Amino acid sequence: MSDGAGRRTFLKTLAAGSVVAAFGCDSKRAEQLADQAVPAGIDPSELNWGKAPCRFCGTGCGVEVGVHKGRAVAVRGDEKSPVNKGLLCVKGYHLPGFLYGKDRLTHPLRRQPDGSYQKISWDAALDLIAEKYGAALDDHGPDAVSIYGSGQWTVFDGYAALKWIKGGMRSNNLEPNARLCMASAVMGFMTQFQSDEPMGCYDDIELTDDIVLWGHNAAEMHPVLYSRMLEAKRKRPTMRIIDLGTRRTPTSDYADVYIEFRPGSDLAIANGILYLMLKNGDFDKAFIDKHVVFMRGIEDVDEIGYGCFGDQAERYTFKDKGRRSNIDELRTFLADYTPEKVSAISGVPVAQIELLAKIYGDSSRNTLSTWCMGVNQHYRGTWMNNLITNLHLVTGKICKPGSNPFSMTGQPSACGTAREVGTLCNRLPADMLVTKPEHRAKCEKAWGLKPGTIPSKVGYHTMDLFRAWTRGDVKVMWVQVTNPWQTIPNLDRIGRNWKDDQFLVVSEIYPTVTSAVADLILPSAAWIEREGVFGNSERRTQQWNQLVAPPGEAKEDAWQIIEVAKRMNMGHLFPYTDDNWHEEMYEEYRSLGLGTGKDLASYEQLRGARGLRWPVVDGKETRYRYTAGHDPYVKKDDVHFYKAKKYGEKAAFWLRPYHAPPEEPDKDFPFWLCTGRVLEHWHTGTMTRRIKELHQAVPSAYVEMNPADATALGCSEGDVVRLKSRRGELDLSVVTRGRGRPPRGSVFVPFFDEGRLINRLTLDSMCNISKEPDYKKCAVSIERV
């Protein structure tokens, strides 16, 4: 494939591949379908168009939705959006289809003793939820109640849940599924800057000279952003794209250099780069002296563990303890990471390690690092986030147009809701923490609560929450906008049967494997069926209005929460007027970040804009945080890490060693298993599998194998094999000629297929700091069926 392929060609290549698979048409017709905005038979003048962010990944593409007779019938890329400038990926071009599946949930459903479901009224459903939460609080206390939400929650949903559980029920057992995908990025930024989210923005793509993708298959996971990378390279052929991965993907096909490494060895690679840069004199001493402090934490693997063995398999509460370090200690530390040693650990040739060191060490060229689940879903995910950022701190390649570390997000509001609203067991809005008295006091005052109302005890993180549920310690759980009985690793452990005094509520738009085990199912309004706000990967807050009515009796998730709170005599938490409650709630939430460097745009501004990047001060957005001339909070110098009070307003460089994975291939389980997404489907497929074109393109999960491994096992394309791990087994069809090409000894399986639950096999090890589980590395055996 040509390096000069433009972004539109790239997108259409991917989109066309899916459409061709669905319809059997030629590439020209596929491109026409991908571009088509108005269906045949509808007069374009009869359409009413409204703006919204895309419902799928965290890129935050702008779309315009065409509504005809109360139904969303067309979608087109919003040319006014700075994110995608009118282009969409194959999922975006089919957006409206996910609203109209035949099995859409439209009424509250109560499980009956025989396992069947019966329709009940909303009043009966809401009364029942209030009764169950009230009984659990009375009988067992705040630790017995929980809410499990999502990076797909709107800001309204997440903020309502946060106020109700932390300010009303006085429990911190609130978690989003973003714990499974972005928690390591959160803790990376928090441990180094005491403030979450990137300092850069998507503009870096056009301004950089070198892009290094760490375990980030952008071509499939963020195709619109990857198209921007390719277009930037087309305009500036000297720009380079470096792809580091454990298997070849479409991203590798377009990259200048592909670097393949053994799973888990990215820790060693990053340290090997630092070793060479220090040796070669590529550290920016002036920047380091002025802006960086060195820190070192607990490194003993036996003390840290992996969160899944022994006592840690029930509750993992390891806490790192940092101490000051220095450049001399770093020099001694890095002596263990010579290119030869790192090559032996990683399988990466010395020449490629040296190339990476030259890229990061070259002060004449800008460098942008991007990463996603390959780094975050890692048994030392926070460490890897720290190490990538370290490469930028020691070279001064940070907070500058074209030079930044940039974590990409997988969900549309993992940043805007999970991270910024603070829907995690230890957080409050705007980087505030439940463990800080002054932070609790600020929220209590804003919410009109008595001092001491919000508890200081950190709740269960996601993995421990489901372990507590399995033990019966958590009595009531409300799941909204997510599908944990498909996504939790080591899935069989959480089971599908529980004690009589436990009660599971699920708010969903379609039946899922999670709703199938619920005691009560509530039908939710989706996307443009309600008013909403999302926040994307580049700190861009985006608002949209309700454009169509939800089906049947479906209601938005925030409304559901507020109505239950009222029934529990907690209606004082939501003192908003009926006809303007979205704006009033948002402005209350926004007030908690004003003056802190987390300033959001006003609701009035968002209505008329295609999103604005915070901090927004005096109506102006911020492209680059901590940077003079860009960030309004920087009053001196070129760079000022003003949020990092703990480090004297400097950034923290953390020394982080290589630790081997908790489970590696052996004679009984000789293959690596990696899991992830594919272009056509999003997460568990609840939405995309209802879109005919996407479902037909990739109808079921499969196991991607190296052809040589398949031959050695006596298998060929399409044969069924059985994968086994120490936790479970699964039968899958073999694919040897797919878009991804794993090396020998490694296989890949997507997780979108509810009929083939790959997470029955995955290991529930997790990052020692973020507590994010590792879906990328466990050992399996393979046999023909």
CSV table of N, CA and C in Angstrom, one decimal, residues 175-267:
chain,number,residue,atom,x,y,z
A,175,GLU,N,-18.5,2.7,39.9
A,175,GLU,CA,-17.4,2.4,38.9
A,175,GLU,C,-18.0,2.5,37.5
A,176,PRO,N,-17.1,2.8,36.5
A,176,PRO,CA,-17.5,2.7,35.1
A,176,PRO,C,-16.7,1.6,34.4
A,177,ASN,N,-17.2,1.2,33.3
A,177,ASN,CA,-16.4,0.2,32.6
A,177,ASN,C,-15.1,0.8,32.0
A,178,ALA,N,-15.0,2.1,32.1
A,178,ALA,CA,-13.7,2.7,31.8
A,178,ALA,C,-12.5,2.2,32.6
A,179,ARG,N,-12.8,1.6,33.8
A,179,ARG,CA,-11.8,1.0,34.6
A,179,ARG,C,-11.1,-0.1,33.7
A,180,LEU,N,-11.9,-0.7,32.8
A,180,LEU,CA,-11.3,-1.8,32.0
A,180,LEU,C,-10.5,-1.3,30.8
A,181,CYS,N,-10.6,0.0,30.5
A,181,CYS,CA,-9.9,0.5,29.3
A,181,CYS,C,-9.0,1.7,29.5
A,182,MET,N,-9.3,2.6,30.4
A,182,MET,CA,-8.6,3.9,30.5
A,182,MET,C,-8.0,4.2,31.8
A,183,ALA,N,-8.2,3.3,32.8
A,183,ALA,CA,-7.8,3.6,34.2
A,183,ALA,C,-6.2,3.8,34.3
A,184,SER,N,-5.5,3.0,33.5
A,184,SER,CA,-4.0,3.2,33.5
A,184,SER,C,-3.6,4.5,32.9
A,185,ALA,N,-4.3,5.0,31.9
A,185,ALA,CA,-4.0,6.4,31.4
A,185,ALA,C,-4.3,7.4,32.5
A,186,VAL,N,-5.4,7.2,33.2
A,186,VAL,CA,-5.7,8.2,34.3
A,186,VAL,C,-4.6,8.2,35.3
A,187,MET,N,-4.2,7.1,35.8
A,187,MET,CA,-3.2,7.0,36.8
A,187,MET,C,-1.8,7.4,36.3
A,188,GLY,N,-1.6,7.2,35.0
A,188,GLY,CA,-0.3,7.7,34.4
A,188,GLY,C,-0.3,9.2,34.5
A,189,PHE,N,-1.3,9.9,34.1
A,189,PHE,CA,-1.3,11.4,34.2
A,189,PHE,C,-1.4,11.9,35.6
A,190,MET,N,-2.1,11.2,36.5
A,190,MET,CA,-2.2,11.7,37.8
A,190,MET,C,-0.9,11.5,38.6
A,191,THR,N,-0.2,10.4,38.4
A,191,THR,CA,1.0,10.2,39.1
A,191,THR,C,2.1,11.1,38.6
A,192,GLN,N,2.0,11.7,37.4
A,192,GLN,CA,3.1,12.5,36.8
A,192,GLN,C,2.7,14.0,36.8
A,193,PHE,N,1.4,14.3,36.8
A,193,PHE,CA,1.1,15.7,36.7
A,193,PHE,C,0.0,16.2,37.7
A,194,GLN,N,-0.5,15.2,38.5
A,194,GLN,CA,-1.6,15.4,39.4
A,194,GLN,C,-2.8,16.0,38.7
A,195,SER,N,-3.0,15.7,37.5
A,195,SER,CA,-4.1,16.1,36.7
A,195,SER,C,-4.3,15.1,35.5
A,196,ASP,N,-5.5,14.7,35.3
A,196,ASP,CA,-5.7,13.7,34.3
A,196,ASP,C,-5.9,14.3,32.9
A,197,GLU,N,-5.7,13.5,31.9
A,197,GLU,CA,-5.9,13.8,30.5
A,197,GLU,C,-4.7,14.5,29.8
A,198,PRO,N,-4.7,14.3,28.4
A,198,PRO,CA,-3.5,14.8,27.7
A,198,PRO,C,-3.3,16.3,27.7
A,199,MET,N,-2.1,16.7,27.5
A,199,MET,CA,-1.8,18.1,27.3
A,199,MET,C,-1.9,18.5,25.9
A,200,GLY,N,-1.8,17.6,25.0
A,200,GLY,CA,-1.9,17.9,23.5
A,200,GLY,C,-3.3,17.8,23.0
A,201,CYS,N,-3.4,17.7,21.7
A,201,CYS,CA,-4.6,17.6,21.0
A,201,CYS,C,-4.4,17.0,19.6
A,202,TYR,N,-5.5,16.8,18.9
A,202,TYR,CA,-5.4,16.1,17.5
A,202,TYR,C,-4.6,17.0,16.6
A,203,ASP,N,-4.4,18.3,16.8
A,203,ASP,CA,-3.6,19.1,15.9
A,203,ASP,C,-2.2,18.6,15.8
A,204,ASP,N,-1.7,17.9,16.9
A,204,ASP,CA,-0.4,17.4,16.9
A,204,ASP,C,-0.1,16.5,15.7
A,205,ILE,N,-1.2,15.8,15.2
A,205,ILE,CA,-1.0,14.9,14.1
A,205,ILE,C,-0.4,15.6,12.9
A,206,GLU,N,-0.9,16.8,12.6
A,206,GLU,CA,-0.4,17.5,11.4
A,206,GLU,C,0.8,18.3,11.7
A,207,LEU,N,1.2,18.4,13.0
A,207,LEU,CA,2.4,19.2,13.3
A,207,LEU,C,3.6,18.4,13.7
A,208,THR,N,3.5,17.1,13.8
A,208,THR,CA,4.6,16.3,14.2
A,208,THR,C,5.5,15.9,13.0
A,209,ASP,N,6.6,15.4,13.4
A,209,ASP,CA,7.5,14.8,12.3
A,209,ASP,C,7.5,13.3,12.4
A,210,ASP,N,7.3,12.8,13.6
A,210,ASP,CA,7.4,11.3,13.9
A,210,ASP,C,6.2,10.9,14.8
A,211,ILE,N,5.4,9.9,14.4
A,211,ILE,CA,4.4,9.4,15.3
A,211,ILE,C,4.8,7.9,15.6
A,212,VAL,N,4.9,7.7,16.9
A,212,VAL,CA,5.2,6.4,17.4
A,212,VAL,C,3.9,5.8,18.1
A,213,LEU,N,3.4,4.7,17.5
A,213,LEU,CA,2.2,4.1,18.0
A,213,LEU,C,2.6,2.9,18.9
A,214,TRP,N,2.3,3.0,20.2
A,214,TRP,CA,2.6,1.9,21.1
A,214,TRP,C,1.4,1.0,21.3
A,215,GLY,N,1.4,-0.1,20.7
A,215,GLY,CA,0.2,-1.1,20.9
A,215,GLY,C,-1.1,-0.4,20.5
A,216,HIS,N,-1.1,0.3,19.4
A,216,HIS,CA,-2.3,1.1,19.1
A,216,HIS,C,-2.6,0.9,17.6
A,217,ASN,N,-3.5,0.0,17.4
A,217,ASN,CA,-4.0,-0.3,16.0
A,217,ASN,C,-4.9,0.7,15.5
A,218,ALA,N,-4.4,1.9,15.3
A,218,ALA,CA,-5.2,3.1,15.0
A,218,ALA,C,-6.0,2.9,13.7
A,219,ALA,N,-5.5,2.2,12.7
A,219,ALA,CA,-6.2,2.0,11.4
A,219,ALA,C,-7.6,1.4,11.6
A,220,GLU,N,-7.7,0.5,12.6
A,220,GLU,CA,-9.0,-0.1,12.9
A,220,GLU,C,-9.8,0.5,14.1
A,221,MET,N,-9.0,0.9,15.1
A,221,MET,CA,-9.6,1.4,16.3
A,221,MET,C,-10.0,2.9,16.2
A,222,HIS,N,-9.2,3.7,15.5
A,222,HIS,CA,-9.4,5.1,15.4
A,222,HIS,C,-9.1,5.5,13.9
A,223,PRO,N,-9.9,4.9,13.0
A,223,PRO,CA,-9.6,5.1,11.6
A,223,PRO,C,-9.6,6.5,11.1
A,224,VAL,N,-10.4,7.4,11.6
A,224,VAL,CA,-10.5,8.8,11.2
A,224,VAL,C,-9.2,9.5,11.6
A,225,LEU,N,-8.7,9.2,12.8
A,225,LEU,CA,-7.4,9.8,13.2
A,225,LEU,C,-6.3,9.2,12.4
A,226,TYR,N,-6.3,7.9,12.1
A,226,TYR,CA,-5.2,7.4,11.3
A,226,TYR,C,-5.2,8.0,9.9
A,227,SER,N,-6.4,8.3,9.4
A,227,SER,CA,-6.5,8.9,8.1
A,227,SER,C,-5.9,10.3,8.1
A,228,ARG,N,-6.0,11.0,9.2
A,228,ARG,CA,-5.3,12.3,9.4
A,228,ARG,C,-3.8,12.1,9.4
A,229,MET,N,-3.4,11.0,10.0
A,229,MET,CA,-1.9,10.7,10.0
A,229,MET,C,-1.4,10.5,8.6
A,230,LEU,N,-2.2,9.7,7.8
A,230,LEU,CA,-1.7,9.4,6.4
A,230,LEU,C,-1.8,10.6,5.6
A,231,GLU,N,-2.8,11.5,5.8
A,231,GLU,CA,-2.9,12.7,5.0
A,231,GLU,C,-1.7,13.6,5.3
A,232,ALA,N,-1.4,13.7,6.6
A,232,ALA,CA,-0.2,14.5,7.0
A,232,ALA,C,1.0,14.0,6.4
A,233,LYS,N,1.2,12.7,6.3
A,233,LYS,CA,2.4,12.1,5.7
A,233,LYS,C,2.4,12.4,4.2
A,234,ARG,N,1.2,12.3,3.6
A,234,ARG,CA,1.1,12.6,2.1
A,234,ARG,C,1.6,14.0,1.8
A,235,LYS,N,1.3,14.9,2.7
A,235,LYS,CA,1.7,16.3,2.4
A,235,LYS,C,3.1,16.6,2.8
A,236,ARG,N,3.6,15.8,3.8
A,236,ARG,CA,5.0,15.9,4.2
A,236,ARG,C,5.7,14.5,4.2
A,237,PRO,N,6.2,14.1,3.1
A,237,PRO,CA,6.8,12.7,3.0
A,237,PRO,C,7.9,12.4,4.0
A,238,THR,N,8.5,13.5,4.6
A,238,THR,CA,9.6,13.2,5.6
A,238,THR,C,9.0,12.7,6.9
A,239,MET,N,7.7,12.9,7.1
A,239,MET,CA,7.1,12.4,8.3
A,239,MET,C,7.1,10.9,8.4
A,240,ARG,N,7.3,10.3,9.6
A,240,ARG,CA,7.5,8.9,9.8
A,240,ARG,C,6.4,8.4,10.7
A,241,ILE,N,5.9,7.2,10.4
A,241,ILE,CA,5.0,6.5,11.3
A,241,ILE,C,5.6,5.2,11.7
A,242,ILE,N,5.7,5.0,13.1
A,242,ILE,CA,6.4,3.8,13.6
A,242,ILE,C,5.3,3.0,14.4
A,243,ASP,N,5.1,1.8,14.1
A,243,ASP,CA,4.1,1.0,14.7
A,243,ASP,C,4.8,-0.1,15.6
A,244,LEU,N,4.6,-0.1,16.9
A,244,LEU,CA,5.0,-1.1,17.8
A,244,LEU,C,3.8,-2.0,18.1
A,245,GLY,N,3.9,-3.3,17.9
A,245,GLY,CA,2.8,-4.2,18.2
A,245,GLY,C,3.3,-5.6,18.4
A,246,THR,N,2.4,-6.4,18.9
A,246,THR,CA,2.6,-7.8,19.1
A,246,THR,C,2.1,-8.7,17.9
A,247,ARG,N,1.4,-8.0,17.0
A,247,ARG,CA,1.0,-8.6,15.7
A,247,ARG,C,0.8,-7.6,14.7
A,248,ARG,N,1.0,-8.0,13.4
A,248,ARG,CA,0.8,-7.0,12.3
A,248,ARG,C,-0.7,-6.8,12.1
A,249,THR,N,-1.0,-5.5,11.9
A,249,THR,CA,-2.4,-5.1,11.7
A,249,THR,C,-2.4,-4.1,10.5
A,250,PRO,N,-3.6,-3.6,10.0
A,250,PRO,CA,-3.6,-2.6,9.0
A,250,PRO,C,-2.8,-1.4,9.3
A,251,THR,N,-2.6,-1.1,10.6
A,251,THR,CA,-1.8,0.0,10.9
A,251,THR,C,-0.3,-0.2,10.5
A,252,SER,N,0.1,-1.5,10.6
A,252,SER,CA,1.5,-1.8,10.2
A,252,SER,C,1.6,-1.7,8.7
A,253,ASP,N,0.6,-2.0,7.9
A,253,ASP,CA,0.6,-1.9,6.5
A,253,ASP,C,1.0,-0.5,6.0
A,254,TYR,N,0.5,0.5,6.7
A,254,TYR,CA,0.7,1.9,6.3
A,254,TYR,C,1.9,2.5,7.0
A,255,ALA,N,2.5,1.9,8.0
A,255,ALA,CA,3.6,2.5,8.7
A,255,ALA,C,4.9,2.4,8.0
A,256,ASP,N,5.8,3.3,8.3
A,256,ASP,CA,7.2,3.3,7.7
A,256,ASP,C,8.0,2.1,8.3
A,257,VAL,N,7.8,1.9,9.6
A,257,VAL,CA,8.5,0.9,10.3
A,257,VAL,C,7.6,0.1,11.2
A,258,TYR,N,7.6,-1.2,11.2
A,258,TYR,CA,6.9,-2.0,12.1
A,258,TYR,C,7.9,-2.7,13.0
A,259,ILE,N,7.6,-2.6,14.4
A,259,ILE,CA,8.5,-3.2,15.4
A,259,ILE,C,7.7,-4.2,16.2
A,260,GLU,N,8.0,-5.4,16.1
A,260,GLU,CA,7.2,-6.5,16.8
A,260,GLU,C,7.9,-6.9,18.0
A,261,PHE,N,7.2,-6.9,19.2
A,261,PHE,CA,7.8,-7.3,20.4
A,261,PHE,C,7.0,-8.4,21.1
A,262,ARG,N,7.7,-9.1,22.0
A,262,ARG,CA,7.0,-10.1,22.8
A,262,ARG,C,6.1,-9.4,23.9
A,263,PRO,N,4.9,-10.0,24.1
A,263,PRO,CA,4.0,-9.4,25.0
A,263,PRO,C,4.6,-9.1,26.4
A,264,GLY,N,4.3,-7.9,26.9
A,264,GLY,CA,4.9,-7.5,28.2
A,264,GLY,C,6.2,-6.9,28.1
A,265,SER,N,7.0,-7.0,27.0
A,265,SER,CA,8.3,-6.5,27.0
A,265,SER,C,8.5,-5.1,26.6
A,266,ASP,N,7.3,-4.4,26.4
A,266,ASP,CA,7.3,-3.0,26.1
A,266,ASP,C,7.9,-2.2,27.3
A,267,LEU,N,7.8,-2.7,28.5
A,267,LEU,CA,8.5,-2.1,29.7
A,267,LEU,C,10.0,-2.0,29.5
